[in-house]
Amino acid sequence: MFNTPLTRRGLVKNSIAATLGFMLGRNLIPSAWAADEKGAALKGTGVGSAATSDYTPAKGKAKNVILLWMAGGPSHLDTFDPKPGTKFSGGVNAIEAANGLQISAKFPKLAAQGRHLCVLRGVSSKEGDHNNASHLMHTGYREQSGVQFPSLGSIVCAEAKDGPRSELPSYVSINGSGYGAGLYGADYGPFNCSAGQPIPDLKAPMSDVIMDSRRDLLNKLDSYYAGMSGAPLALEHRQTYERAVKLARSPLAKLFETKGEEKSLSAYGDSGFGKACYVAKRLISKGGVRFVEIGQGGWDTHAKNDESTKNLCTQVDQPFARLLEELSADGLLESTLVVWMGEFGRTPDINAGGGRDHYPRCFSICMAGGGVKGGQAVGKSNASGHEPDGKAIVIPDFYYTLADACGIDPTKIRESAEGRPIQVVDRGAKAVPGVFG
């Protein structure tokens, strides 16, 4: 509905806007941003204001973040909290990583980089459903009706002190869909792509002169629409197109591709996850991308857990290890936080199908770089892996620690489009002791 009577001239303008939006939207905006634009009207645009707090500046040094997202919920006993010699081990042995830190023997190459690893054990939440738990782990908040919490990637990019660093998107999601920007708006949403592939729908089927002429007309139509009633939507609309134009004209867009990079890529292995890790490293080191999320599914091992996790760990082991090795060799690991996690853990008990079921009560997260102290485990599970041994590491505290690592004030208040104050990290959270040494 319109707030003013629709005149003949207004009808013509709106018709042109719809037509031009369709033409540009189909041929210019990469499909990776299509959902971002579609959801723009549903998202808030206000970043809010800083709260007066007693927050002490962060100890971390991370300017970039790479999130290795293990979709499905990886078993902590098969990865970073093995229990060899117990009936709960599933036959998994341990391997020495560093200074007494033991991880699963299914990660032999990663163990060689153990001096960089900071393993959080005894992590605990109350979300055992995939969707709810994924939301919690991606945002730091339990899902609430009517509230769109921003994802970690959006928080890192929106709260960065030095702003965007290139014409590439700040938040890239590889082999996954990423999580949205919530109250930050579409400008901080994820750019979704497949590992090593050219960006689809990137080049416009017209000259730059014609494109610029159409952009000018579209900007005028957006301004007209903004003056009627839709200023926030018009702004989001314009931002999405401008991002797409910058990306389409940037030589850095080639960093998403792996054609011709076979020799360098071989050190990451031949899995899709390996290709994604290689691309992520290039996007951060050469493209100025601030946050990259890499998806690796298949961890929902309700049956044949040992067989499945052997395969999954093999796919992850070499790329993860090589990523840390190269970041360290290039002097980038200190400024790049790498986080490995899924939505929850899995039961220490083996079910009748030889699998492990959902288990949010006790699981593990692995971190490296970004100023965290490597070669250690923080927190502990009990002898069977059923419960945290001592105080559990809860998700808000984990998020407070992530904010610390990235130099973000976790107590900052942002305001949603509905005027609701939302803190970067849930109230009452504190940093996990020992992560920074």
XYZ file of C-alpha atoms in Angstrom:
437
model
C 0.000 0.000 0.000
C 1.096 3.591 -0.641
C 0.906 6.418 1.865
C -0.050 8.904 -0.855
C -2.554 8.631 -3.731
C -1.062 6.836 -6.712
C -0.966 9.267 -9.623
C -0.477 8.408 -13.284
C 3.121 9.604 -13.014
C 3.634 7.566 -9.875
C 2.279 4.470 -11.583
C 4.745 4.937 -14.452
C 7.662 5.431 -12.051
C 6.800 2.345 -10.042
C 6.385 0.290 -13.193
C 9.811 1.395 -14.432
C 11.315 0.638 -11.047
C 9.881 -2.858 -11.029
C 11.093 -3.545 -14.570
C 14.579 -2.132 -14.015
C 14.914 -3.911 -10.696
C 14.066 -7.181 -12.428
C 16.564 -6.569 -15.256
C 19.426 -5.668 -12.959
C 18.527 -8.171 -10.297
C 18.550 -11.107 -12.689
C 21.727 -10.165 -14.529
C 23.890 -8.246 -12.103
C 23.387 -9.415 -8.536
C 25.316 -12.662 -7.982
C 23.024 -15.451 -6.839
C 25.095 -15.597 -3.667
C 23.440 -12.354 -2.570
C 19.931 -13.111 -3.816
C 18.604 -14.255 -0.451
C 20.315 -11.300 1.183
C 18.376 -8.839 -0.948
C 15.131 -10.802 -0.652
C 15.273 -10.594 3.120
C 16.310 -6.945 3.319
C 12.812 -5.724 4.088
C 12.607 -8.040 7.078
C 15.809 -6.890 8.734
C 16.579 -3.924 10.932
C 19.082 -1.318 9.821
C 20.012 0.396 13.041
C 23.408 -0.501 14.417
C 22.541 1.063 17.745
C 24.779 2.754 20.247
C 27.548 1.714 22.569
C 26.715 1.055 26.171
C 28.601 2.630 29.001
C 30.511 -0.307 30.414
C 33.543 -1.338 32.398
C 34.776 -3.553 29.593
C 38.546 -3.964 29.540
C 40.096 -3.920 26.048
C 40.529 -7.369 24.571
C 43.638 -9.495 24.947
C 43.165 -11.063 21.525
C 44.678 -9.878 18.266
C 42.293 -11.269 15.651
C 41.509 -9.111 12.639
C 40.181 -12.061 10.651
C 38.131 -15.133 11.558
C 37.794 -18.483 9.805
C 34.940 -20.597 11.148
C 35.125 -24.301 10.315
C 31.516 -25.339 10.776
C 30.980 -29.075 11.318
C 27.284 -29.406 10.547
C 25.461 -32.263 12.240
C 27.247 -32.224 15.580
C 30.678 -33.876 15.828
C 31.416 -36.337 18.605
C 33.897 -34.895 21.090
C 35.169 -38.397 21.897
C 36.091 -38.942 18.239
C 37.779 -35.563 17.786
C 39.173 -33.377 20.572
C 38.282 -35.193 23.800
C 39.086 -38.901 23.303
C 38.620 -41.420 26.102
C 40.904 -44.302 25.079
C 40.578 -47.548 26.953
C 37.044 -46.892 28.181
C 33.813 -48.481 26.986
C 32.779 -45.054 25.706
C 35.800 -44.579 23.443
C 34.272 -46.243 20.415
C 37.684 -47.746 19.792
C 39.283 -44.321 19.317
C 42.880 -43.892 20.420
C 44.562 -40.645 21.405
C 47.584 -38.935 19.897
C 49.918 -36.454 21.564
C 49.497 -32.960 20.121
C 51.488 -30.737 22.501
C 52.585 -30.603 26.136
C 50.248 -33.322 27.296
C 47.390 -32.194 25.039
C 45.879 -35.290 23.476
C 43.433 -35.328 20.590
C 41.909 -38.135 18.537
C 44.325 -40.340 16.616
C 42.006 -39.688 13.660
C 43.755 -36.292 13.381
C 47.445 -37.233 12.861
C 48.356 -34.242 10.667
C 46.511 -31.802 12.890
C 48.356 -33.175 15.910
C 51.589 -31.964 14.288
C 50.168 -28.433 14.584
C 49.145 -29.030 18.190
C 51.220 -26.117 19.494
C 48.613 -23.822 17.930
C 45.514 -25.612 19.272
C 43.439 -24.399 22.194
C 40.796 -27.051 22.878
C 37.741 -26.064 24.922
C 36.339 -29.095 26.722
C 33.242 -29.417 28.842
C 31.305 -26.984 26.641
C 27.617 -27.232 27.430
C 24.261 -25.981 26.153
C 20.588 -26.923 26.430
C 19.851 -27.098 22.704
C 19.693 -30.635 21.296
C 17.760 -29.801 18.130
C 19.855 -29.147 15.019
C 18.175 -25.883 14.014
C 17.954 -24.406 17.496
C 21.496 -25.440 18.356
C 22.885 -24.089 15.073
C 21.220 -20.744 15.798
C 22.695 -20.671 19.286
C 26.206 -21.511 18.127
C 26.071 -19.032 15.239
C 24.680 -16.099 17.236
C 25.389 -16.759 20.921
C 21.651 -16.470 21.644
C 18.853 -18.991 21.919
C 16.258 -18.448 19.233
C 13.413 -16.108 20.178
C 10.244 -15.412 18.234
C 10.288 -12.062 16.471
C 13.982 -11.362 17.118
C 16.647 -11.646 14.432
C 19.974 -11.999 16.186
C 23.048 -11.352 14.034
C 25.483 -14.147 13.332
C 29.092 -14.210 14.472
C 30.251 -13.342 10.961
C 28.012 -10.304 10.825
C 29.069 -9.164 14.291
C 32.770 -9.414 13.432
C 32.343 -7.485 10.169
C 29.948 -4.845 11.490
C 31.921 -4.108 14.647
C 35.345 -4.043 12.972
C 37.134 -0.831 13.862
C 38.720 -0.288 10.439
C 35.675 -1.065 8.283
C 35.688 -2.876 4.897
C 39.148 -3.567 3.488
C 38.430 -4.289 -0.177
C 35.652 -4.493 -2.724
C 35.128 -8.146 -1.837
C 32.350 -8.997 0.625
C 33.515 -8.906 4.246
C 31.622 -12.085 5.183
C 31.951 -15.106 2.891
C 30.311 -18.502 3.417
C 31.819 -21.422 1.466
C 29.944 -24.699 0.987
C 27.154 -23.547 3.291
C 24.510 -20.885 3.614
C 25.901 -18.851 6.503
C 23.716 -17.129 9.049
C 22.118 -13.728 8.574
C 23.010 -10.233 9.699
C 19.886 -9.677 11.799
C 19.660 -6.093 13.040
C 22.829 -5.067 11.170
C 21.067 -5.281 7.814
C 21.887 -6.884 4.472
C 25.204 -5.073 4.074
C 26.677 -7.450 6.668
C 25.020 -10.639 5.485
C 26.925 -13.657 4.148
C 28.040 -14.010 0.543
C 27.481 -17.674 -0.300
C 29.644 -19.559 -2.762
C 30.971 -23.004 -3.652
C 34.617 -23.810 -3.051
C 36.863 -23.046 -5.995
C 34.076 -22.155 -8.410
C 33.616 -18.907 -10.365
C 30.930 -16.681 -8.918
C 27.709 -17.286 -10.879
C 25.789 -14.384 -12.449
C 28.737 -12.060 -11.864
C 29.124 -10.373 -15.248
C 26.392 -8.120 -16.619
C 25.475 -8.736 -20.294
C 26.030 -5.070 -21.164
C 28.790 -2.486 -21.302
C 29.917 -0.506 -18.256
C 28.533 2.675 -19.834
C 25.060 1.211 -20.154
C 25.332 -0.337 -16.701
C 26.284 2.980 -15.112
C 23.380 4.682 -16.849
C 20.965 2.095 -15.486
C 22.494 2.352 -12.005
C 21.959 6.114 -12.103
C 18.318 5.639 -13.046
C 17.849 2.990 -10.374
C 19.365 5.285 -7.723
C 16.910 8.012 -8.673
C 14.026 5.576 -8.444
C 15.270 4.323 -5.072
C 15.445 7.919 -3.849
C 11.895 8.482 -5.021
C 10.716 5.359 -3.232
C 12.621 6.304 -0.086
C 10.820 9.632 -0.024
C 7.461 7.879 -0.048
C 7.779 5.366 2.782
C 10.565 2.891 2.283
C 13.825 4.602 3.210
C 15.391 1.598 5.031
C 14.426 -0.814 2.258
C 15.652 1.565 -0.442
C 18.986 1.901 1.339
C 19.383 -1.874 1.620
C 18.418 -2.222 -2.038
C 21.016 0.312 -3.125
C 23.745 -1.182 -0.934
C 23.176 -4.639 -2.387
C 23.497 -3.425 -5.963
C 26.558 -1.303 -5.222
C 28.291 -4.260 -3.589
C 27.484 -6.384 -6.615
C 28.891 -3.798 -9.046
C 32.130 -3.462 -7.067
C 32.555 -7.220 -6.955
C 31.776 -7.641 -10.664
C 34.497 -5.135 -11.583
C 37.130 -6.351 -9.158
C 40.090 -8.499 -10.265
C 40.027 -9.916 -6.721
C 36.944 -11.950 -7.671
C 39.387 -14.468 -9.185
C 40.426 -15.400 -5.624
C 37.242 -17.465 -5.352
C 38.473 -19.782 -8.125
C 41.081 -22.557 -7.947
C 41.639 -23.112 -11.663
C 45.380 -23.020 -12.304
C 46.149 -23.415 -8.586
C 46.410 -27.189 -8.596
C 50.001 -27.318 -7.327
C 49.363 -25.094 -4.294
C 45.992 -26.712 -3.711
C 47.464 -30.222 -3.533
C 48.892 -29.516 -0.061
C 45.293 -29.186 1.202
C 44.211 -32.583 -0.120
C 41.533 -33.456 -2.645
C 38.402 -32.966 -0.543
C 35.894 -30.164 -1.010
C 36.758 -29.030 2.490
C 40.416 -28.779 1.486
C 39.576 -26.624 -1.492
C 37.466 -24.381 0.742
C 40.300 -23.948 3.258
C 42.672 -22.986 0.457
C 40.221 -20.398 -0.884
C 39.578 -19.047 2.622
C 43.284 -18.500 3.201
C 43.592 -16.589 -0.096
C 40.507 -14.486 0.572
C 41.920 -13.368 3.913
C 45.573 -12.946 2.920
C 45.057 -11.405 -0.531
C 41.456 -10.242 -0.665
C 40.935 -8.410 2.613
C 37.957 -10.599 3.540
C 37.373 -10.439 7.282
C 35.226 -13.502 8.045
C 35.015 -16.817 6.193
C 32.766 -19.689 7.220
C 33.418 -23.120 5.727
C 30.749 -25.789 5.957
C 31.524 -29.501 6.342
C 28.435 -31.624 6.787
C 27.880 -35.269 7.608
C 28.548 -35.255 11.361
C 25.045 -36.448 12.316
C 26.383 -39.942 13.015
C 23.411 -41.791 14.510
C 24.695 -44.984 12.885
C 28.159 -46.375 12.068
C 29.820 -43.586 14.002
C 33.362 -44.980 13.893
C 33.341 -45.563 10.139
C 31.742 -42.187 9.427
C 34.003 -40.158 11.684
C 37.133 -41.808 10.279
C 36.097 -40.603 6.838
C 35.112 -37.145 8.069
C 38.264 -36.667 10.113
C 40.352 -37.684 7.104
C 38.618 -35.004 5.038
C 39.231 -32.368 7.720
C 42.661 -33.369 9.058
C 45.003 -32.378 6.220
C 43.240 -29.123 5.201
C 42.894 -27.897 8.791
C 46.543 -28.694 9.504
C 47.775 -27.091 6.295
C 45.679 -23.984 6.905
C 47.305 -23.472 10.302
C 50.744 -24.258 8.918
C 50.482 -21.710 6.096
C 48.899 -18.996 8.221
C 51.695 -19.436 10.741
C 54.440 -19.433 8.094
C 53.028 -16.271 6.521
C 52.787 -14.482 9.863
C 48.984 -14.363 9.667
C 47.964 -16.788 12.398
C 48.448 -14.254 15.174
C 45.888 -11.992 13.503
C 43.577 -14.775 12.291
C 41.327 -16.680 14.678
C 40.399 -20.165 13.454
C 37.417 -21.812 15.166
C 36.327 -25.443 14.668
C 32.891 -26.335 16.041
C 29.473 -27.822 15.392
C 26.056 -27.337 16.955
C 26.588 -29.847 19.798
C 28.402 -33.077 20.660
C 27.290 -36.685 20.649
C 26.587 -39.244 23.332
C 29.468 -41.124 24.910
C 27.173 -44.162 24.842
C 27.112 -46.095 21.569
C 23.575 -46.901 20.385
C 22.310 -50.171 18.875
C 23.250 -48.999 15.375
C 26.838 -48.322 16.332
C 26.185 -44.599 16.352
C 26.138 -41.707 18.774
C 23.101 -39.488 19.315
C 22.671 -35.743 19.937
C 24.371 -34.537 23.108
C 24.554 -30.824 23.990
C 25.418 -31.415 27.656
C 29.142 -31.876 27.042
C 31.165 -31.284 23.868
C 34.320 -29.632 22.508
C 35.366 -26.604 20.463
C 38.833 -26.047 19.005
C 40.436 -22.635 18.516
C 43.768 -21.509 17.095
C 45.488 -18.199 16.393
C 44.103 -14.745 17.095
C 46.137 -14.391 20.261
C 44.795 -17.468 22.041
C 47.315 -19.651 23.865
C 47.961 -22.823 21.908
C 49.067 -26.267 23.012
C 46.483 -26.566 25.764
C 43.059 -27.732 26.796
C 40.778 -25.331 28.673
C 38.020 -26.957 30.677
C 37.540 -30.637 31.210
C 34.990 -33.419 30.889
C 34.621 -36.282 33.352
C 36.147 -39.718 32.794
C 33.309 -40.922 30.578
C 32.734 -37.667 28.694
C 29.149 -37.370 29.905
C 29.548 -34.223 32.001
C 31.841 -31.225 32.376
C 34.326 -31.826 35.168
C 33.955 -28.658 37.205
C 32.422 -25.515 35.751
C 30.955 -25.934 32.263
C 31.875 -23.563 29.449
C 28.549 -22.054 28.408
C 27.905 -20.483 25.017
C 27.559 -16.829 26.148
C 30.967 -17.112 27.859
C 32.425 -18.634 24.697
C 31.018 -15.720 22.686
C 32.420 -13.213 25.157
C 35.814 -14.846 24.556
C 35.379 -14.624 20.784
C 34.572 -10.925 21.100
C 37.669 -10.517 23.262
C 39.786 -12.201 20.622
C 38.461 -9.858 17.926
C 38.725 -6.620 19.894
C 34.954 -6.197 20.072
C 33.225 -4.849 23.168
C 30.868 -7.727 24.110
C 28.790 -5.388 26.300
C 27.946 -2.978 23.489
C 24.217 -2.418 23.014
C 22.702 -2.412 19.547
C 19.107 -1.482 18.796
C 16.862 -3.559 16.572
C 14.442 -2.066 14.057
C 11.722 -2.493 16.681
C 13.732 -0.470 19.185
C 14.747 -3.458 21.264
C 18.211 -3.177 22.878
C 20.373 -6.228 22.166
C 23.829 -6.680 23.613
C 26.609 -8.090 21.427
C 26.943 -10.985 23.884
C 24.158 -12.122 26.185
C 24.115 -10.319 29.529
C 26.016 -11.827 32.404
C 28.600 -13.553 30.224
C 32.292 -13.556 31.103
C 35.438 -14.563 29.255
C 36.524 -18.178 29.584
C 39.598 -18.114 31.881
C 42.877 -19.378 30.483
C 42.201 -19.017 26.773
C 44.695 -16.171 26.399
C 47.210 -17.663 28.817
